[in-house]
Short mmCIF file of C-alpha atoms and ligand atoms in Angstrom, two decimals:
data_model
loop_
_atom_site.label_atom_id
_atom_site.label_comp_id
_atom_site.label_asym_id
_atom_site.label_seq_id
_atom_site.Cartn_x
_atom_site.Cartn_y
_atom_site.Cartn_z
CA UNK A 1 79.83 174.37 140.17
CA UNK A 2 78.55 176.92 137.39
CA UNK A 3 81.37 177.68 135.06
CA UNK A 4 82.70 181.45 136.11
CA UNK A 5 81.69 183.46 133.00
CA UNK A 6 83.76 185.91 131.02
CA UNK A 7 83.18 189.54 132.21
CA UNK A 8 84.53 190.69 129.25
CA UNK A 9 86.63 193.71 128.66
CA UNK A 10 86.50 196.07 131.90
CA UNK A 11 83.39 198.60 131.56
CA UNK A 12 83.20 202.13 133.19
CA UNK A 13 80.18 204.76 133.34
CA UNK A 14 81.88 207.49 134.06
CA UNK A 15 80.00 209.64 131.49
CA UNK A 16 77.22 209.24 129.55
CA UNK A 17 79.43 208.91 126.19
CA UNK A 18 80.91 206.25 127.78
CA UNK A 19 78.18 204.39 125.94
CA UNK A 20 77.40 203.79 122.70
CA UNK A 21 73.55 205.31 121.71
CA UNK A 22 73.34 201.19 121.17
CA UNK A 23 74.39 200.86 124.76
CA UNK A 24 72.18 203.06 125.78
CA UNK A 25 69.00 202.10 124.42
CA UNK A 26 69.41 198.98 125.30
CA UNK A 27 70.15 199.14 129.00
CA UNK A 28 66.90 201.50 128.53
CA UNK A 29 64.79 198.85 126.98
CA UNK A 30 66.26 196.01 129.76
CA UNK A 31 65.17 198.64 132.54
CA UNK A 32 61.98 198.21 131.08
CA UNK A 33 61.90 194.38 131.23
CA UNK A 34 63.25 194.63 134.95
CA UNK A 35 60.79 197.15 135.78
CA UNK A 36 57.45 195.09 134.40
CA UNK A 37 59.35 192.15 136.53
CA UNK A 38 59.50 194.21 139.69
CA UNK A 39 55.91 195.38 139.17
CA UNK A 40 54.57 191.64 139.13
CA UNK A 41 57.07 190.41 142.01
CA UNK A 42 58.84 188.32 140.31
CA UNK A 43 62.13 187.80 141.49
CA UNK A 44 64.87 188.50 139.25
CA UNK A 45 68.25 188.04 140.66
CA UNK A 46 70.67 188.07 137.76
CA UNK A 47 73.61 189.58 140.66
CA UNK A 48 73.29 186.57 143.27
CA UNK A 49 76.31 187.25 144.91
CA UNK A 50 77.54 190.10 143.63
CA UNK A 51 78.76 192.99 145.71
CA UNK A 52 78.28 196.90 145.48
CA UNK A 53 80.49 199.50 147.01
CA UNK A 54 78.69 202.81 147.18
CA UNK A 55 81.77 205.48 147.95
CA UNK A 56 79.31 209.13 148.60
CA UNK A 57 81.50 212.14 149.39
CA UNK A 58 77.92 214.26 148.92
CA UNK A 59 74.98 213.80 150.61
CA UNK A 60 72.14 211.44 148.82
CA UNK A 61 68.71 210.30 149.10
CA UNK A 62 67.49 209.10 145.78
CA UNK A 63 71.12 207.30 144.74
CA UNK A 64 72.03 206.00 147.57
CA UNK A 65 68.13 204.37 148.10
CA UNK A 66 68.23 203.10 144.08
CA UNK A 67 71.29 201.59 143.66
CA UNK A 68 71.37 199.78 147.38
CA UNK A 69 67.65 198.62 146.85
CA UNK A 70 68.38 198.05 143.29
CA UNK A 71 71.61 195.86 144.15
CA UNK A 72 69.59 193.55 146.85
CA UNK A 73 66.61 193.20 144.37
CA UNK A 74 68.98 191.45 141.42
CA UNK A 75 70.12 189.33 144.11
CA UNK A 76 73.55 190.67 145.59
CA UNK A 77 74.38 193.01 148.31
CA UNK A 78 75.88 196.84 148.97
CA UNK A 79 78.63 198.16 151.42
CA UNK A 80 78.29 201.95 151.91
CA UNK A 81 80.90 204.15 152.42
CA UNK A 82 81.52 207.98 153.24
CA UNK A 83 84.11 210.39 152.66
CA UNK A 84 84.01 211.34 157.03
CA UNK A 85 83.64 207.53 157.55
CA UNK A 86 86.21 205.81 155.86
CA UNK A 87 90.05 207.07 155.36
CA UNK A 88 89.08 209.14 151.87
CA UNK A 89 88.46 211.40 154.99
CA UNK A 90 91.69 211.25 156.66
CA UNK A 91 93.86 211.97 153.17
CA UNK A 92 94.05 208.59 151.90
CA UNK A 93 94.96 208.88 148.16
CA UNK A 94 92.08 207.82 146.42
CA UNK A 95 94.34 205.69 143.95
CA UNK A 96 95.10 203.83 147.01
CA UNK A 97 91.29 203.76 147.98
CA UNK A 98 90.43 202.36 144.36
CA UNK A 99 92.53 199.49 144.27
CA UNK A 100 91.80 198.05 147.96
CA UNK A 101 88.03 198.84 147.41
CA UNK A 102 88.49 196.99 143.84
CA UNK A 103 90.13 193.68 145.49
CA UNK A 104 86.94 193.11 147.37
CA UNK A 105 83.65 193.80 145.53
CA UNK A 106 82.52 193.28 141.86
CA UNK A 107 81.53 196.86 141.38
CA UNK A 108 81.74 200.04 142.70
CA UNK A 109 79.32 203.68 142.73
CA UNK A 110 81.10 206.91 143.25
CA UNK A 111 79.41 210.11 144.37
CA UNK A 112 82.32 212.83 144.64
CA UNK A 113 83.39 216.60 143.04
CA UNK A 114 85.74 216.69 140.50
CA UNK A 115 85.29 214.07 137.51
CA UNK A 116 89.13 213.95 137.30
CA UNK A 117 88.73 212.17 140.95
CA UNK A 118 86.09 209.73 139.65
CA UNK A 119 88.75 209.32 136.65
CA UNK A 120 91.40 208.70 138.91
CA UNK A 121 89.77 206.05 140.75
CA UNK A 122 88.48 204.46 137.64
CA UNK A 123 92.26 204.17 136.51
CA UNK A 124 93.05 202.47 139.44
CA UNK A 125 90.07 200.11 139.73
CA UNK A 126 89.74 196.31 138.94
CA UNK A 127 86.13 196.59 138.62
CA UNK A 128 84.00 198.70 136.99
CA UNK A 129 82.86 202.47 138.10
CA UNK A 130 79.93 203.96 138.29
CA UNK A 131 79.32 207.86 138.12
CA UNK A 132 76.74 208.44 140.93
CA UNK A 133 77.12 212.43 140.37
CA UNK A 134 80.11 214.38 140.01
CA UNK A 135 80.64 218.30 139.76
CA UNK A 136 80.14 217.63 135.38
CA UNK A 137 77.97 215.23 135.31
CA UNK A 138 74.66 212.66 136.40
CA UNK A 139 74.75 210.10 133.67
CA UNK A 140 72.79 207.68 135.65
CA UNK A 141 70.07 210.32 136.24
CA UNK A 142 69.67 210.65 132.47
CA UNK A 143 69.56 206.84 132.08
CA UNK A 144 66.17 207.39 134.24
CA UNK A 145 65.15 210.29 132.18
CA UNK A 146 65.03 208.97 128.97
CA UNK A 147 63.64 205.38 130.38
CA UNK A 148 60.80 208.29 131.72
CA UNK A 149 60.48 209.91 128.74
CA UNK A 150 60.03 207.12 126.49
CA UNK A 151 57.78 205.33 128.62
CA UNK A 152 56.01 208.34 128.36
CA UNK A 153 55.88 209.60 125.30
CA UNK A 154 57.95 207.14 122.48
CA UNK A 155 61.35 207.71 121.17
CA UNK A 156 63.67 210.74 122.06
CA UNK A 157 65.04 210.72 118.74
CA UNK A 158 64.09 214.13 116.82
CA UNK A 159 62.33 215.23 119.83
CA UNK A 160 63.02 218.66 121.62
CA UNK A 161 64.26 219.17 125.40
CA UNK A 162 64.39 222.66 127.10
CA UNK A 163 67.17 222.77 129.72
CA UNK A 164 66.14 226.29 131.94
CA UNK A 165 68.54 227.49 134.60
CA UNK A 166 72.31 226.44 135.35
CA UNK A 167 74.99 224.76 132.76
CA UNK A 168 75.49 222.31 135.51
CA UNK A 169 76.51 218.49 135.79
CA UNK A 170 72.59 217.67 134.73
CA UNK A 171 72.90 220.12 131.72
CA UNK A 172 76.08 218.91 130.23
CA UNK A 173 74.94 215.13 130.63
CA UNK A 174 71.57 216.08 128.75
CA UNK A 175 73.71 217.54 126.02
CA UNK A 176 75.65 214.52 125.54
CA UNK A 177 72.54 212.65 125.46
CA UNK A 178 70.91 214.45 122.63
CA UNK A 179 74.39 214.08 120.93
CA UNK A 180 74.39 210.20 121.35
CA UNK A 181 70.82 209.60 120.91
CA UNK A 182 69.44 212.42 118.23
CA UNK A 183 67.43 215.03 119.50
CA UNK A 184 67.68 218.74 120.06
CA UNK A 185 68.51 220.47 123.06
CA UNK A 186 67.42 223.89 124.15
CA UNK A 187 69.35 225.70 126.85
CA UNK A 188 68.91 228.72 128.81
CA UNK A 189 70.08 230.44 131.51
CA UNK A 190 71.08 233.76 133.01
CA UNK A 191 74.54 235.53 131.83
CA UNK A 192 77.47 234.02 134.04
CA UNK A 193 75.83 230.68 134.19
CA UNK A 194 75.66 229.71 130.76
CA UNK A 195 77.15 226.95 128.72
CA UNK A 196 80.88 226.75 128.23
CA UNK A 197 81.54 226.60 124.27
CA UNK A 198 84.99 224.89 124.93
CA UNK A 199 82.95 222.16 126.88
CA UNK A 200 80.06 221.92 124.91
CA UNK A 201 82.50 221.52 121.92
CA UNK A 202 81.55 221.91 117.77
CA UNK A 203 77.28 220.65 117.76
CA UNK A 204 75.23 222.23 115.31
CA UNK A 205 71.97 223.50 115.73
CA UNK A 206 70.36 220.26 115.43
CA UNK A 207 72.10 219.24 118.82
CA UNK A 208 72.11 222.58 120.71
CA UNK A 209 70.60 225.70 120.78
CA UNK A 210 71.21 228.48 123.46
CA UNK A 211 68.36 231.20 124.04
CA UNK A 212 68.40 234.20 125.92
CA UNK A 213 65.00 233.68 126.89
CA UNK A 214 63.44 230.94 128.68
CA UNK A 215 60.53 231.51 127.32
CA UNK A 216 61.64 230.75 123.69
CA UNK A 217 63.62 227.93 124.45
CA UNK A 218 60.51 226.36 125.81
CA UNK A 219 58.70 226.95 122.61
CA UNK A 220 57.99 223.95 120.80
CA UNK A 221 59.41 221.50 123.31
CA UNK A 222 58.37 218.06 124.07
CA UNK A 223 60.17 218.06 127.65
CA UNK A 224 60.51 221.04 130.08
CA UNK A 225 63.44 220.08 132.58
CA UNK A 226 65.23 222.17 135.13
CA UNK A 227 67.53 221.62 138.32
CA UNK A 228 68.41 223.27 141.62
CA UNK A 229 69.83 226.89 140.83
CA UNK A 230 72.93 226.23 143.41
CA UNK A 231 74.76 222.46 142.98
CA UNK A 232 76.06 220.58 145.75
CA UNK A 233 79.70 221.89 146.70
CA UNK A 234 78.58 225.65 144.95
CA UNK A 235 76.50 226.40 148.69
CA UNK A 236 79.00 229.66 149.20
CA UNK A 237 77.52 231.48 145.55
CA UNK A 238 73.53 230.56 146.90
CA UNK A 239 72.67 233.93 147.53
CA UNK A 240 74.05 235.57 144.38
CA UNK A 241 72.90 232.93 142.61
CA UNK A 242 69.09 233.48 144.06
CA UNK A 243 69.28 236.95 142.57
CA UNK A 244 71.18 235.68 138.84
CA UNK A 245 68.53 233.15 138.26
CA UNK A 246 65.50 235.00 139.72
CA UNK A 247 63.78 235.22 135.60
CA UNK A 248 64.65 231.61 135.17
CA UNK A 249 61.93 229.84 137.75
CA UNK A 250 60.03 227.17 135.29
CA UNK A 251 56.38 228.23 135.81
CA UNK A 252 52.61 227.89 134.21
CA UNK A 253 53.99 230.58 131.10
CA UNK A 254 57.06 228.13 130.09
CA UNK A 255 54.94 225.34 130.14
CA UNK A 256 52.25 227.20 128.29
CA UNK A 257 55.05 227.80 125.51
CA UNK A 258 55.96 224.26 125.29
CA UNK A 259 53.99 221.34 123.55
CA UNK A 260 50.98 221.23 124.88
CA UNK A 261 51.34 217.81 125.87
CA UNK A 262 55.16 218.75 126.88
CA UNK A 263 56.23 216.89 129.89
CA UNK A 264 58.21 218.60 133.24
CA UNK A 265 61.23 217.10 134.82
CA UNK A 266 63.53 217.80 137.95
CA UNK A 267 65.58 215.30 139.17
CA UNK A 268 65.31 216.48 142.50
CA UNK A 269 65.89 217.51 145.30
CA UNK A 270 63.46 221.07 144.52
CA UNK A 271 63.40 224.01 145.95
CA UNK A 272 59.26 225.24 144.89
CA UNK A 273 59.04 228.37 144.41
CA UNK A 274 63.00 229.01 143.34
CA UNK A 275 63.72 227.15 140.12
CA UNK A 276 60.00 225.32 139.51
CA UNK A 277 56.53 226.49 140.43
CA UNK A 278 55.13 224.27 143.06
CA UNK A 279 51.45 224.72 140.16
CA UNK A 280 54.17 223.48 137.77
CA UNK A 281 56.35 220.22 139.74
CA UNK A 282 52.63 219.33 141.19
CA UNK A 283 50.77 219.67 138.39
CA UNK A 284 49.70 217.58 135.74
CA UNK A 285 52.73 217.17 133.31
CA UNK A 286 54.75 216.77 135.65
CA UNK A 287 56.72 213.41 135.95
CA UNK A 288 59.09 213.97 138.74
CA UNK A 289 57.99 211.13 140.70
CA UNK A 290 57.71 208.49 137.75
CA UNK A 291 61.31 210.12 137.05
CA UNK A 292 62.70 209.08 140.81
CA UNK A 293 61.10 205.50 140.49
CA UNK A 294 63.44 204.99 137.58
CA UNK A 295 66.42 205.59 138.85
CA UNK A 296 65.75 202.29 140.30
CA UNK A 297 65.15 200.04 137.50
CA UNK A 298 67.34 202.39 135.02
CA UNK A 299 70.41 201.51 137.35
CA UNK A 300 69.56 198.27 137.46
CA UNK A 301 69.87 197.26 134.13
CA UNK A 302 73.25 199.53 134.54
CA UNK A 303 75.16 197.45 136.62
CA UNK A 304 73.93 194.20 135.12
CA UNK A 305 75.16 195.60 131.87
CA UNK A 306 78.61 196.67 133.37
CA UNK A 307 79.04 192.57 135.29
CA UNK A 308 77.59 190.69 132.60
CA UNK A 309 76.72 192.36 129.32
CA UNK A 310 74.37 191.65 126.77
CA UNK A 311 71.39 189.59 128.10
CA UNK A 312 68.82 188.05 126.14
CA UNK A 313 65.36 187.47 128.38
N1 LIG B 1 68.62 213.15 141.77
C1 LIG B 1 69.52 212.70 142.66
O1 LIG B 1 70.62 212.27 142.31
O2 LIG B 1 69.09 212.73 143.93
P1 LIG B 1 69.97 212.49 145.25
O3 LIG B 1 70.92 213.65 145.37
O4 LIG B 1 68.96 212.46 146.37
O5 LIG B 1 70.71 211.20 145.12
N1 LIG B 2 72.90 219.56 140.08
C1 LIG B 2 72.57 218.98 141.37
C2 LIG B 2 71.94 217.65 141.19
C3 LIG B 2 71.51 216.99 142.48
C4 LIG B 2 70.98 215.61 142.26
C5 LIG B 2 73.81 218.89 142.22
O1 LIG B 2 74.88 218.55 141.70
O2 LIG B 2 73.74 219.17 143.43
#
């Protein structure tokens, strides 16, 4: 029998700073090796055996499909789980919930609302946690982002990204990611919907700056990104929310204002025609789909990093 090898100190990605920039760049680089595998067919099944519990209490397309393809592809398998179909839905505490899930699989993916839940479970959790979206944050959409963006267009670092429309869970995670990995983040949205300095905490102007107008935070950008104007578990503001970020649709003018060889992303699901142009999500800079495809490989390298750490081919 292979010898049973040291998992190390137990791992969380709750956040994105959960990760050193080192961490980072490097799961970013392995998603890259994992990815050129995939492309070829060759197998690479670094998880034989391994199992995956995928807990949603949101609805999912693109997470659920990456990480339970993504699991089966290095080799292991996936268990998938529901807030209405297991007992989270009948009041069971979800302490209780994290440490019988944590007896049984090697790793587990959370999709829920508040990050002190996720936090909670993680707490109570032999095995390491995945954030699969909470109401603050998407770090595992940003691990695809920046695999996109570099793949794209080089390093990150010193580069500028234009956030347009709500300080949500995607905007906060971008502006930990220019923290951790050096560039400069422009943000801006309409009154009401705007950062939160206690959140966004003391960055300079090298990290953050907040404009008025979309149009000038696009200027000079080397990434145009945006979201969905009304978050999952916000569906009672929608229609006030229609009307607060009317100005704030990324069209052919922002783009025009950015780099000319700028980039657009939206993680998706979009709404065309609310906060993106369908000239702008279907047009040529546009990388939305490359962006999906990542989550794939970008989640891959993930939760090899989290079971086994540092590989070297
Ligand atoms: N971008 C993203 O997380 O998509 P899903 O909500 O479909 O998982
Ligand atoms: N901000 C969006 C992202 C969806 C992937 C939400 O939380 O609903």
């Amino acid at each position: 029998m292979p010898a049973a090898q040291d998992p190390g100190p137990l791992r969380h990605f709750l956040q994105l700073r959960d990760f050193s920039a080192k961490e980072i760049l490097y799961v970013i680089e392995r998603a890259r090796l994992i990815k050129d595998k995939f492309k070829r067919y060759q197998p690479h099944h670094t998880l034989h055996d391994r199992n995956l519990a995928m807990v949603f209490e949101k609805a999912s397309t693109r997470t659920r499909v990456s990480f339970e393809a993504g699991m089966y592809q290095l080799g292991g398998s996936v268990i998938y789980l529901t807030t209405e179909g297991s007992q989270l839905g009948r009041a069971e505490p979800i302490e209780d919930t994290a440490r019988v899930i944590s007896r049984m699989v090697d790793l587990v993916m959370i999709r829920t609302f508040e990050q002190t839940r996720i936090e909670r479970f993680a707490a109570h959790s032999r095995v390491p946690v995945i954030n699969g979206l909470t109401n603050e944050y998407h770090p595992c959409q940003i691990l695809a982002d920046v695999l996109t963006f570099v793949e794209h267009c080089g390093a990150i670092a010193g580069k500028t990204v234009a956030w347009i429309g709500d300080a949500n869970n995607m905007a906060y995670t971008w502006l930990q990611a220019a923290e951790l990995l050096g560039f400069t983040l422009h943000v801006s949205g309409p009154p009401g919907y705007r950062l939160d300095p206690l959140r966004a905490g003391d960055v300079g102007p090298a990290t953050l700056r907040e404009f008025d107008d979309p149009l000038e935070a696009c200027k000079d950008a080397d990434l145009v990104t945006t979201d969905v104007w009304t978050s999952m578990g916000y569906e009672a503001e929608n229609e006030t929310r229609r009307r607060a970020f009317a100005d704030w649709c990324v069209d052919a003018r922002m783009m025009k204002a950015a780099r000319p060889e700028a980039l657009f992303m939206h993680c998706l699901p979009a709404h065309r025609g609310e906060e993106v142009s369908a000239d702008v999500i279907d047009g040529p800079q546009s990388v939305v789909w490359d962006e999906a495809e990542n989550r794939l490989h970008a989640q891959k390298a993930l939760m090899e990093f989290l079971l086994l750490g540092w590989q070297q081919a």
